CSV table of C-alpha atoms in Angstrom, one decimal:
chain,number,residue,atom,x,y,z
A,19,MET,CA,12.6,1.3,-2.2
A,20,THR,CA,16.2,0.7,-3.3
A,21,GLY,CA,16.9,-3.0,-3.4
A,22,THR,CA,13.3,-4.1,-3.6
A,23,ALA,CA,13.3,-4.5,-7.4
A,24,ALA,CA,16.2,-7.0,-7.2
A,25,THR,CA,14.1,-9.4,-5.2
A,26,LEU,CA,11.2,-9.3,-7.6
A,27,THR,CA,12.0,-12.5,-9.5
A,28,GLY,CA,9.8,-15.0,-11.4
A,29,PHE,CA,8.3,-12.4,-13.8
A,30,ALA,CA,8.6,-13.0,-17.5
A,31,VAL,CA,7.7,-10.3,-20.0
A,32,SER,CA,6.9,-11.6,-23.4
A,33,ALA,CA,7.9,-9.6,-26.5
A,34,ALA,CA,4.2,-9.0,-27.3
A,35,THR,CA,3.5,-7.7,-23.8
A,36,LEU,CA,6.6,-5.4,-23.9
A,37,ARG,CA,5.4,-4.0,-27.2
A,38,ALA,CA,1.9,-3.5,-25.9
A,39,LEU,CA,3.2,-1.7,-22.8
A,40,ALA,CA,5.6,0.4,-24.9
A,41,SER,CA,2.8,1.6,-27.1
A,42,THR,CA,1.0,2.9,-24.0
A,43,GLU,CA,-2.2,1.3,-25.4
A,44,PRO,CA,-4.1,-0.7,-22.7
A,45,SER,CA,-3.9,-4.5,-23.0
A,46,ALA,CA,-5.2,-7.2,-20.8
A,47,GLU,CA,-1.7,-8.8,-20.5
A,48,GLY,CA,0.0,-5.6,-19.7
A,49,THR,CA,-2.6,-4.7,-17.0
A,50,ARG,CA,-2.3,-8.1,-15.4
A,51,LEU,CA,1.5,-7.8,-15.3
A,52,ILE,CA,1.4,-4.4,-13.7
A,53,ARG,CA,-1.0,-5.5,-11.1
A,54,ALA,CA,0.9,-8.6,-10.3
A,55,VAL,CA,4.2,-6.7,-10.0
A,56,ARG,CA,2.6,-4.2,-7.6
A,57,ARG,CA,1.1,-7.0,-5.5
A,58,SER,CA,4.4,-8.9,-5.2
A,59,LYS,CA,6.4,-5.7,-4.5
A,60,ARG,CA,4.1,-4.7,-1.7
A,61,LEU,CA,4.2,-8.1,0.0
A,62,LEU,CA,8.0,-8.2,-0.2
A,63,LEU,CA,8.1,-4.7,1.3
A,64,LEU,CA,5.8,-5.6,4.2
A,65,ARG,CA,7.8,-8.8,4.8
A,66,ALA,CA,11.0,-6.6,4.9
A,67,VAL,CA,9.3,-4.3,7.5
A,68,LEU,CA,8.4,-7.3,9.7
A,69,ASP,CA,11.9,-8.7,9.5
A,70,ALA,CA,13.4,-5.4,10.5
A,71,VAL,CA,11.3,-4.8,13.6
A,72,PRO,CA,13.6,-4.6,16.6
A,73,GLY,CA,13.2,-7.3,19.3
A,74,GLY,CA,11.5,-5.0,21.7
A,75,ARG,CA,8.6,-4.4,19.3
A,76,ALA,CA,8.5,-7.8,17.7
A,77,ALA,CA,5.8,-9.2,19.9
A,78,GLU,CA,3.5,-6.2,19.2
A,79,ALA,CA,4.1,-6.5,15.5
A,80,ALA,CA,3.4,-10.2,15.6
A,81,ASP,CA,0.1,-9.5,17.3
A,82,HIS,CA,-0.9,-7.0,14.7
A,83,TRP,CA,0.1,-9.4,11.9
A,84,ALA,CA,-1.9,-12.2,13.6
A,85,LEU,CA,-5.0,-10.0,13.5
A,86,LEU,CA,-4.4,-9.4,9.8
A,87,GLU,CA,-4.2,-13.1,9.2
A,88,GLU,CA,-7.4,-13.8,11.1
A,89,ALA,CA,-9.2,-11.1,9.1
A,90,GLU,CA,-7.8,-12.6,5.8
A,91,ARG,CA,-9.3,-16.0,6.7
A,92,HIS,CA,-12.7,-14.3,6.8
A,93,ASP,CA,-12.4,-11.8,4.0
A,94,PRO,CA,-9.3,-12.0,1.8
A,95,GLY,CA,-10.5,-9.2,-0.4
A,96,ALA,CA,-10.8,-6.7,2.5
A,97,VAL,CA,-7.3,-7.5,3.8
A,98,HIS,CA,-5.8,-7.3,0.3
A,99,ASP,CA,-7.4,-3.8,-0.3
A,100,VAL,CA,-6.0,-2.5,3.0
A,101,LEU,CA,-2.5,-3.9,2.5
A,102,HIS,CA,-2.3,-2.9,-1.2
A,103,TYR,CA,-3.9,0.6,-0.6
A,104,PRO,CA,-1.5,3.1,-2.1
A,105,ALA,CA,-0.8,5.0,1.1
A,106,THR,CA,0.2,1.7,2.8
A,107,GLY,CA,3.2,1.5,0.4
A,108,VAL,CA,4.3,5.0,1.4
A,109,TRP,CA,4.1,4.0,5.1
A,110,ALA,CA,6.0,0.7,4.5
A,111,GLU,CA,8.9,2.3,2.5
A,112,GLU,CA,9.2,5.2,5.1
A,113,THR,CA,9.1,2.7,8.0
A,114,LEU,CA,11.7,0.4,6.4
A,115,ARG,CA,13.9,3.4,5.7
A,116,ARG,CA,13.7,4.6,9.4
A,117,LEU,CA,14.3,1.1,10.7
A,118,HIS,CA,17.6,1.0,8.9
A,119,ASP,CA,18.5,4.5,10.1
A,120,PRO,CA,18.8,4.4,13.9
A,121,GLY,CA,19.9,8.1,14.0
A,122,GLY,CA,16.8,9.3,12.2
A,123,PRO,CA,13.2,9.7,13.3
A,124,PRO,CA,11.6,6.7,14.9
A,125,PRO,CA,9.5,4.4,12.7
A,126,ASP,CA,5.8,4.5,13.0
A,127,LEU,CA,5.3,0.8,13.8
A,128,GLY,CA,1.9,1.5,15.4
A,129,HIS,CA,0.5,2.1,12.0
A,130,LEU,CA,0.8,-1.7,11.4
A,131,GLY,CA,-1.8,-2.0,14.1
A,132,ALA,CA,-4.0,0.5,12.3
A,133,LEU,CA,-3.8,-1.6,9.1
A,134,ALA,CA,-4.8,-4.6,11.1
A,135,VAL,CA,-7.7,-2.9,12.8
A,136,ALA,CA,-8.9,-1.5,9.4
A,137,ALA,CA,-8.8,-5.0,7.9
A,138,ALA,CA,-10.5,-6.5,10.9
A,139,LEU,CA,-13.3,-3.9,10.8
A,140,ARG,CA,-13.8,-4.5,7.1
A,141,ALA,CA,-13.8,-8.3,7.5
A,142,GLY,CA,-16.4,-8.1,10.2
A,143,ILE,CA,-14.5,-10.2,12.8
A,144,THR,CA,-14.6,-9.9,16.5
A,145,PHE,CA,-11.4,-8.5,18.0
A,146,LYS,CA,-10.0,-6.3,20.8
A,147,THR,CA,-6.8,-4.3,20.7
A,148,ALA,CA,-5.5,-0.9,21.8
A,149,LEU,CA,-3.7,1.6,19.7
A,150,ARG,CA,-2.2,5.1,20.5
A,151,PRO,CA,-3.5,7.9,18.2
A,152,THR,CA,-1.0,10.4,16.7
A,153,GLY,CA,-1.9,14.0,17.2
A,154,GLY,CA,-5.3,13.1,18.5
A,155,ARG,CA,-6.2,11.1,15.4
A,156,LEU,CA,-6.1,7.4,14.5
A,157,ALA,CA,-5.9,6.7,10.7
A,158,LEU,CA,-7.7,3.6,9.6
A,159,PRO,CA,-6.5,3.0,6.0
A,160,THR,CA,-9.4,2.7,3.4
A,161,LEU,CA,-11.9,3.8,6.1
A,162,GLY,CA,-10.9,7.2,7.4
A,163,LEU,CA,-9.9,8.7,10.7
A,164,LEU,CA,-11.0,8.4,14.3
A,165,ARG,CA,-10.8,11.4,16.6
A,166,PRO,CA,-11.1,10.2,20.2
A,167,ALA,CA,-12.4,12.6,22.8
A,168,ARG,CA,-9.6,11.7,25.3
A,169,PRO,CA,-5.9,11.4,24.9
A,170,GLY,CA,-4.0,8.2,25.5
A,171,PRO,CA,-4.4,4.6,24.1
A,172,LEU,CA,-7.6,3.9,22.4
A,173,ALA,CA,-9.4,0.5,23.0
A,174,LEU,CA,-10.7,-0.8,19.7
A,175,THR,CA,-13.3,-3.5,19.0
A,176,GLU,CA,-15.4,-4.6,16.0
A,177,ARG,CA,-17.9,-1.8,17.1
A,178,SER,CA,-15.3,1.0,17.0
A,179,TRP,CA,-16.1,2.3,13.5
A,180,ASP,CA,-19.4,4.0,12.8
A,181,PRO,CA,-19.4,6.4,9.8
A,182,GLU,CA,-22.3,8.3,11.5
A,183,ASP,CA,-20.3,9.0,14.6
A,184,PRO,CA,-19.1,12.6,14.8
A,185,ALA,CA,-15.7,11.2,16.0
A,186,ALA,CA,-15.2,9.5,12.6
A,187,LEU,CA,-14.1,11.1,9.4
A,188,THR,CA,-15.0,8.8,6.5
A,189,LEU,CA,-12.8,8.5,3.4
A,190,HIS,CA,-14.6,10.0,0.5
A,191,THR,CA,-15.4,7.7,-2.5
A,192,LEU,CA,-15.6,9.3,-5.9
A,193,PRO,CA,-18.6,8.5,-8.1
A,194,GLY,CA,-18.5,5.6,-10.5
A,195,GLY,CA,-16.3,3.0,-8.8
A,196,ARG,CA,-14.0,2.3,-5.9
A,197,THR,CA,-11.6,5.1,-6.4
A,198,ALA,CA,-11.1,7.1,-3.1
A,199,LEU,CA,-10.5,10.8,-2.9
A,200,ASP,CA,-7.9,10.6,-0.2
A,201,ASP,CA,-7.5,13.8,1.8
A,202,LEU,CA,-7.2,11.9,5.2
A,203,ASP,CA,-4.5,9.2,5.3
A,204,PRO,CA,-1.3,10.7,6.9
A,205,TYR,CA,0.8,8.7,4.4
A,206,ARG,CA,-1.1,9.7,1.2
A,207,ALA,CA,1.8,11.8,0.0
A,208,THR,CA,4.9,11.9,2.2
A,209,GLY,CA,8.5,10.9,2.3
A,210,PRO,CA,11.7,12.1,0.5
A,211,ALA,CA,10.3,11.2,-2.9
A,212,HIS,CA,7.5,13.8,-2.5
A,213,PRO,CA,7.7,16.3,-5.4
A,214,ALA,CA,8.2,19.8,-4.1
A,215,SER,CA,5.7,21.2,-6.7
A,216,ALA,CA,2.9,18.8,-5.6
A,217,ARG,CA,1.6,19.3,-2.0
A,218,PRO,CA,-1.4,17.4,-0.9
A,219,ALA,CA,-4.4,19.4,0.1
A,220,ARG,CA,-5.7,19.3,3.7
A,221,ARG,CA,-9.1,17.8,4.5
A,222,LEU,CA,-11.6,19.1,2.0
A,223,THR,CA,-14.9,20.7,2.9
A,224,PRO,CA,-18.2,19.1,1.8
A,225,LYS,CA,-18.2,21.7,-0.9
A,226,GLY,CA,-14.7,20.6,-2.0
A,227,HIS,CA,-15.8,17.0,-2.1
A,228,LYS,CA,-18.8,17.9,-4.2
A,229,ARG,CA,-16.6,19.9,-6.6
A,230,TRP,CA,-14.4,16.9,-7.0
A,231,ASP,CA,-17.4,14.6,-7.6
A,232,THR,CA,-18.5,16.8,-10.4
A,233,GLN,CA,-15.1,17.1,-12.1
A,234,TRP,CA,-14.4,13.4,-11.6
A,235,SER,CA,-17.7,12.4,-13.2
A,236,GLY,CA,-17.1,14.7,-16.1
A,237,ALA,CA,-13.5,13.4,-16.6
A,238,LEU,CA,-14.7,9.8,-16.6
A,239,THR,CA,-17.5,10.6,-19.1
A,240,LEU,CA,-14.9,12.1,-21.5
A,241,LEU,CA,-12.5,9.2,-21.1
A,242,GLN,CA,-15.3,6.7,-21.7
A,243,ARG,CA,-16.4,8.7,-24.7
A,244,TYR,CA,-13.1,9.3,-26.3
A,245,ASP,CA,-11.0,6.3,-25.2
A,246,THR,CA,-12.9,3.5,-23.7
A,247,ALA,CA,-9.8,1.3,-23.3
A,248,ARG,CA,-8.0,4.0,-21.3
A,249,ALA,CA,-11.0,4.6,-19.1
A,250,GLY,CA,-11.1,0.9,-18.3
A,251,GLU,CA,-7.3,0.9,-17.6
A,252,ALA,CA,-7.6,3.8,-15.2
A,253,GLY,CA,-10.4,1.9,-13.4
A,254,LEU,CA,-8.2,-1.1,-12.9
A,255,LEU,CA,-5.0,0.6,-12.0
A,256,LEU,CA,-6.2,3.6,-9.9
A,257,ARG,CA,-7.3,3.0,-6.3
A,258,SER,CA,-7.0,6.6,-5.0
A,259,VAL,CA,-6.7,10.2,-6.0
A,260,VAL,CA,-4.9,12.6,-3.6
A,261,PRO,CA,-6.1,16.2,-4.1
A,262,LEU,CA,-3.3,18.7,-4.4
A,263,GLY,CA,-3.3,21.9,-2.5
A,264,GLY,CA,-4.1,25.2,-4.2
A,265,GLY,CA,-0.4,26.3,-4.2
A,266,SER,CA,0.8,23.3,-6.1
A,267,ARG,CA,2.5,24.1,-9.4
A,268,SER,CA,1.8,20.7,-10.9
A,269,SER,CA,-1.5,19.5,-12.3
A,270,GLY,CA,-0.7,15.9,-11.4
A,271,ALA,CA,2.1,13.7,-10.0
A,272,THR,CA,2.7,10.1,-8.9
A,273,LEU,CA,4.8,8.7,-6.1
A,274,PRO,CA,6.6,5.4,-6.9
A,275,ALA,CA,5.8,4.1,-3.4
A,276,ALA,CA,2.1,4.8,-3.7
A,277,ALA,CA,1.3,2.4,-6.5
A,278,GLY,CA,-2.3,2.9,-7.7
A,279,ALA,CA,-2.5,6.6,-6.6
A,280,VAL,CA,-2.5,9.8,-8.5
A,281,LEU,CA,-1.9,13.2,-7.0
A,282,ALA,CA,-4.1,15.7,-9.0
A,283,ARG,CA,-5.3,19.3,-8.7
A,284,ALA,CA,-9.0,20.1,-9.0
A,285,GLN,CA,-9.4,21.1,-12.6
A,286,ALA,CA,-12.0,21.1,-15.4
A,287,PRO,CA,-13.0,17.6,-16.7
A,288,PRO,CA,-11.0,17.8,-20.0
A,289,ALA,CA,-7.8,18.7,-18.1
A,290,LEU,CA,-8.5,16.1,-15.4
A,291,ALA,CA,-9.1,13.4,-17.9
A,292,ALA,CA,-5.8,14.2,-19.6
A,293,THR,CA,-4.0,14.3,-16.2
A,294,LEU,CA,-5.3,10.8,-15.4
A,295,VAL,CA,-4.1,9.4,-18.8
A,296,HIS,CA,-0.7,11.0,-18.2
A,297,GLU,CA,-0.2,9.9,-14.6
A,298,VAL,CA,-1.4,6.3,-15.1
A,299,GLN,CA,1.5,5.8,-17.6
A,300,HIS,CA,4.0,6.8,-14.9
A,301,GLY,CA,2.7,4.1,-12.7
A,302,LYS,CA,2.8,1.5,-15.4
A,303,LEU,CA,6.4,2.3,-16.3
A,304,THR,CA,7.5,2.3,-12.7
A,305,ALA,CA,6.1,-1.2,-12.2
A,306,LEU,CA,7.7,-2.5,-15.4
A,307,ALA,CA,11.1,-1.1,-14.4
A,308,ASP,CA,10.9,-3.0,-11.1
A,309,ILE,CA,11.2,-6.3,-13.0
A,310,LEU,CA,12.9,-5.2,-16.3
A,311,PRO,CA,15.6,-2.6,-16.2
A,312,LEU,CA,15.4,-0.5,-19.4
A,313,HIS,CA,18.6,1.5,-18.9
A,314,THR,CA,21.8,1.8,-16.8
A,315,ALA,CA,22.1,5.6,-16.7
A,316,ASP,CA,22.5,7.5,-13.5
A,317,ARG,CA,20.4,10.5,-12.3
A,318,THR,CA,22.6,13.2,-13.9
A,319,PRO,CA,20.3,15.8,-15.6
A,320,LEU,CA,21.6,16.1,-19.1
A,321,HIS,CA,18.7,15.9,-21.6
A,322,TRP,CA,16.3,18.4,-23.2
A,323,ALA,CA,12.6,17.6,-22.6
A,324,PRO,CA,10.2,19.9,-24.6
A,325,TRP,CA,7.6,19.7,-21.8
A,326,ARG,CA,10.1,21.1,-19.2
A,327,SER,CA,12.6,23.9,-19.0
A,328,ASP,CA,15.1,22.1,-16.7
A,329,PRO,CA,17.5,19.3,-18.0
A,330,ARG,CA,16.3,15.8,-17.3
A,331,PRO,CA,18.1,12.5,-16.5
A,332,LEU,CA,17.5,9.7,-18.9
A,333,GLU,CA,14.9,8.2,-16.5
A,334,GLY,CA,13.0,11.4,-16.4
A,335,LEU,CA,13.1,11.8,-20.2
A,336,LEU,CA,11.9,8.2,-20.7
A,337,HIS,CA,9.0,8.7,-18.3
A,338,GLY,CA,8.0,12.0,-19.8
A,339,ALA,CA,8.1,10.7,-23.4
A,340,TYR,CA,6.1,7.7,-22.4
A,341,ALA,CA,3.4,9.7,-20.6
A,342,HIS,CA,3.2,12.2,-23.4
A,343,LEU,CA,3.0,9.4,-26.1
A,344,ALA,CA,-0.2,8.3,-24.3
A,345,LEU,CA,-1.5,11.8,-24.3
A,346,ALA,CA,-0.9,12.2,-28.0
A,347,GLY,CA,-2.9,9.1,-28.6
A,348,TYR,CA,-5.7,10.2,-26.3
A,349,TRP,CA,-6.0,13.6,-27.9
A,350,GLN,CA,-6.0,12.0,-31.4
A,351,ARG,CA,-9.0,9.9,-30.4
A,352,ALA,CA,-10.7,12.9,-28.8
A,353,ALA,CA,-10.1,14.9,-32.0
A,354,LEU,CA,-11.5,12.1,-34.2
A,355,TYR,CA,-14.6,12.3,-31.9
A,356,GLY,CA,-14.8,16.0,-32.5
A,357,ALA,CA,-13.5,17.5,-29.3
A,358,ARG,CA,-12.7,21.2,-29.6
A,359,GLY,CA,-9.0,22.0,-29.7
A,360,ALA,CA,-8.0,18.3,-29.6
A,361,TRP,CA,-6.2,18.3,-32.9
A,362,ALA,CA,-3.9,21.2,-31.7
A,363,GLN,CA,-3.2,19.3,-28.5
A,364,HIS,CA,-2.4,16.1,-30.3
A,365,ALA,CA,-0.1,17.8,-32.9
A,366,ARG,CA,1.8,19.7,-30.2
A,367,ILE,CA,2.3,16.8,-27.9
A,368,ARG,CA,3.1,14.3,-30.7
A,369,ALA,CA,5.8,16.7,-32.1
A,370,GLN,CA,7.3,16.9,-28.6
A,371,VAL,CA,7.5,13.1,-28.3
A,372,ALA,CA,8.8,12.7,-31.8
A,373,ALA,CA,11.6,15.2,-31.1
A,374,VAL,CA,13.0,13.1,-28.2
A,375,LEU,CA,12.4,9.6,-29.3
A,376,PRO,CA,15.6,9.4,-31.5
A,377,VAL,CA,17.6,10.5,-28.4
A,378,LEU,CA,16.0,7.8,-26.4
A,379,HIS,CA,16.3,5.0,-29.0
A,380,ASP,CA,20.0,5.7,-29.7
A,381,HIS,CA,21.0,6.2,-26.1
A,382,PRO,CA,24.1,4.0,-25.3
A,383,ARG,CA,22.9,3.2,-21.8
A,384,LEU,CA,19.8,1.4,-22.8
A,385,THR,CA,19.5,-2.3,-22.1
A,386,ALA,CA,18.4,-4.7,-24.7
A,387,ALA,CA,14.9,-4.5,-23.3
A,388,GLY,CA,15.2,-0.7,-23.3
A,389,ARG,CA,16.0,-0.7,-27.0
A,390,GLN,CA,13.0,-2.9,-27.8
A,391,PHE,CA,10.8,-0.7,-25.6
A,392,THR,CA,11.9,2.6,-27.3
A,393,ALA,CA,11.6,1.0,-30.7
A,394,ALA,CA,8.0,0.1,-29.9
A,395,MET,CA,7.4,3.6,-28.6
A,396,THR,CA,8.7,5.0,-31.9
A,397,ALA,CA,6.5,2.6,-33.9
A,398,ALA,CA,3.5,3.7,-31.9
A,399,GLU,CA,4.3,7.4,-32.6
A,400,GLN,CA,4.8,6.8,-36.3
A,401,ALA,CA,1.5,4.8,-36.6
A,402,MET,CA,-0.3,8.1,-35.7
A,403,ASP,CA,0.4,9.1,-39.3
A,404,GLU,CA,-2.5,6.9,-40.4
A,405,LEU,CA,-4.9,9.5,-38.9
A,406,PRO,CA,-3.2,12.9,-39.2
A,407,PRO,CA,-4.6,16.3,-38.2
A,408,PRO,CA,-6.1,18.4,-40.9
A,409,GLY,CA,-4.0,20.9,-42.7
A,410,ASP,CA,-0.4,21.5,-41.7
A,411,GLN,CA,-0.9,21.4,-37.9
A,412,HIS,CA,1.6,18.6,-37.5
A,413,ALA,CA,4.3,20.3,-39.5
A,414,THR,CA,3.7,23.6,-37.7
A,415,ALA,CA,4.0,21.9,-34.4
A,416,ARG,CA,7.3,20.2,-35.3
A,417,ARG,CA,8.7,23.6,-36.4
A,418,ALA,CA,7.7,25.1,-33.1
A,419,VAL,CA,9.3,22.3,-31.2
A,420,GLU,CA,12.5,22.7,-33.2
A,421,ARG,CA,12.6,26.4,-32.3
A,422,GLU,CA,12.2,25.5,-28.7
A,423,ARG,CA,15.1,23.0,-29.0
A,424,ARG,CA,17.4,25.6,-30.5
A,425,ALA,CA,16.5,28.1,-27.7
A,426,TRP,CA,17.2,25.5,-25.0
A,427,CYS,CA,20.5,24.6,-26.5
A,428,GLU,CA,21.5,28.3,-26.5
A,429,GLU,CA,20.6,28.5,-22.9
A,430,HIS,CA,22.4,25.2,-22.1
A,431,PRO,CA,25.3,25.1,-24.6
A,432,GLU,CA,27.2,22.5,-22.6
A,433,LEU,CA,24.3,20.1,-22.9
A,434,ALA,CA,23.5,20.8,-26.6
A,435,PRO,CA,24.9,17.4,-27.7
A,436,PHE,CA,22.3,15.7,-25.5
A,437,ALA,CA,19.4,17.5,-27.2
A,438,GLN,CA,20.1,16.1,-30.6
A,439,GLY,CA,18.7,12.9,-32.0
């Protein structure tokens, strides 16, 4: 949300933590910082929503918040999980946007009650309230959906959620942890920041859930085998995966508002593991930028990115290079383990990153922190020379990327100066 980052004060990023984050390599300090930034940003956003509620709805909002506070006294962890669930951030940003735009669609303030009820149910406290379902469904974040038999307000108590009840649709949990496969929450992937090439799937069938379970388990096995640190990082930073619809052109995406979520297409375990590595980096960089601006450039698309055909703004180029740097490291480790085709993946992706790092590092709109960050990215890329691929794979990949750069410059002659390091 525009303006939120300016209120995130009190965070200090040491030079060592900045270097660790820039390298993309997981670190305890970096992970703690990312999680702390996300928590603070979410609480500030929720506070902003409460402060913006119009007078006519203030008492209702206060009642919902009081229920959240009561639940927190009994089970702080349950309330934390509900309020910091990725889809809650999307709802909060969308609601705040609508509260400040009287001419637009009305805000969904009733969803605050759904958050409170979900927290109260998980905390196991006694309560009584009434909420109005939307479209015949009442979303209870981190739990699932209720489908009441009759229209109108729904009376809710501590006995209202029974996963065995046919009226309940339970949120699916993926094997191996607490990561949810979210095909239910109405705010799992909405809002103006939603990428057009990444559309969330509708509710999956049991067969679809089973397919995801198999692919997810396989992806986690590969991550743990090839890169234990990145597997651990994903476990700490990912709370939900939103399955993409079959027509989505993207294999994965992230929404800045949905911290801790990845949108991903069902895919074979090796591809899914790589998607998770890639998308986790976007989430890390977004959180870092909330407290430490790395550049002052605007959103004008000027730059060549070897992984895309369209010109990219500096922000997009930085994000892409950062995520691909992590992928290059992941595939290098996979190759050293003996994964088939991994050296070719590593060489190609590393060559792409190496081609744009000089552009990033020398960009005049970088802040001092941005220069330190891109310098550390460059050092991490160059350190990969210690374990090069066999033969001339790296040199071959670099030549291929240079050919792609020349072709792109011929197609975009007015932008050719922005493609040179």
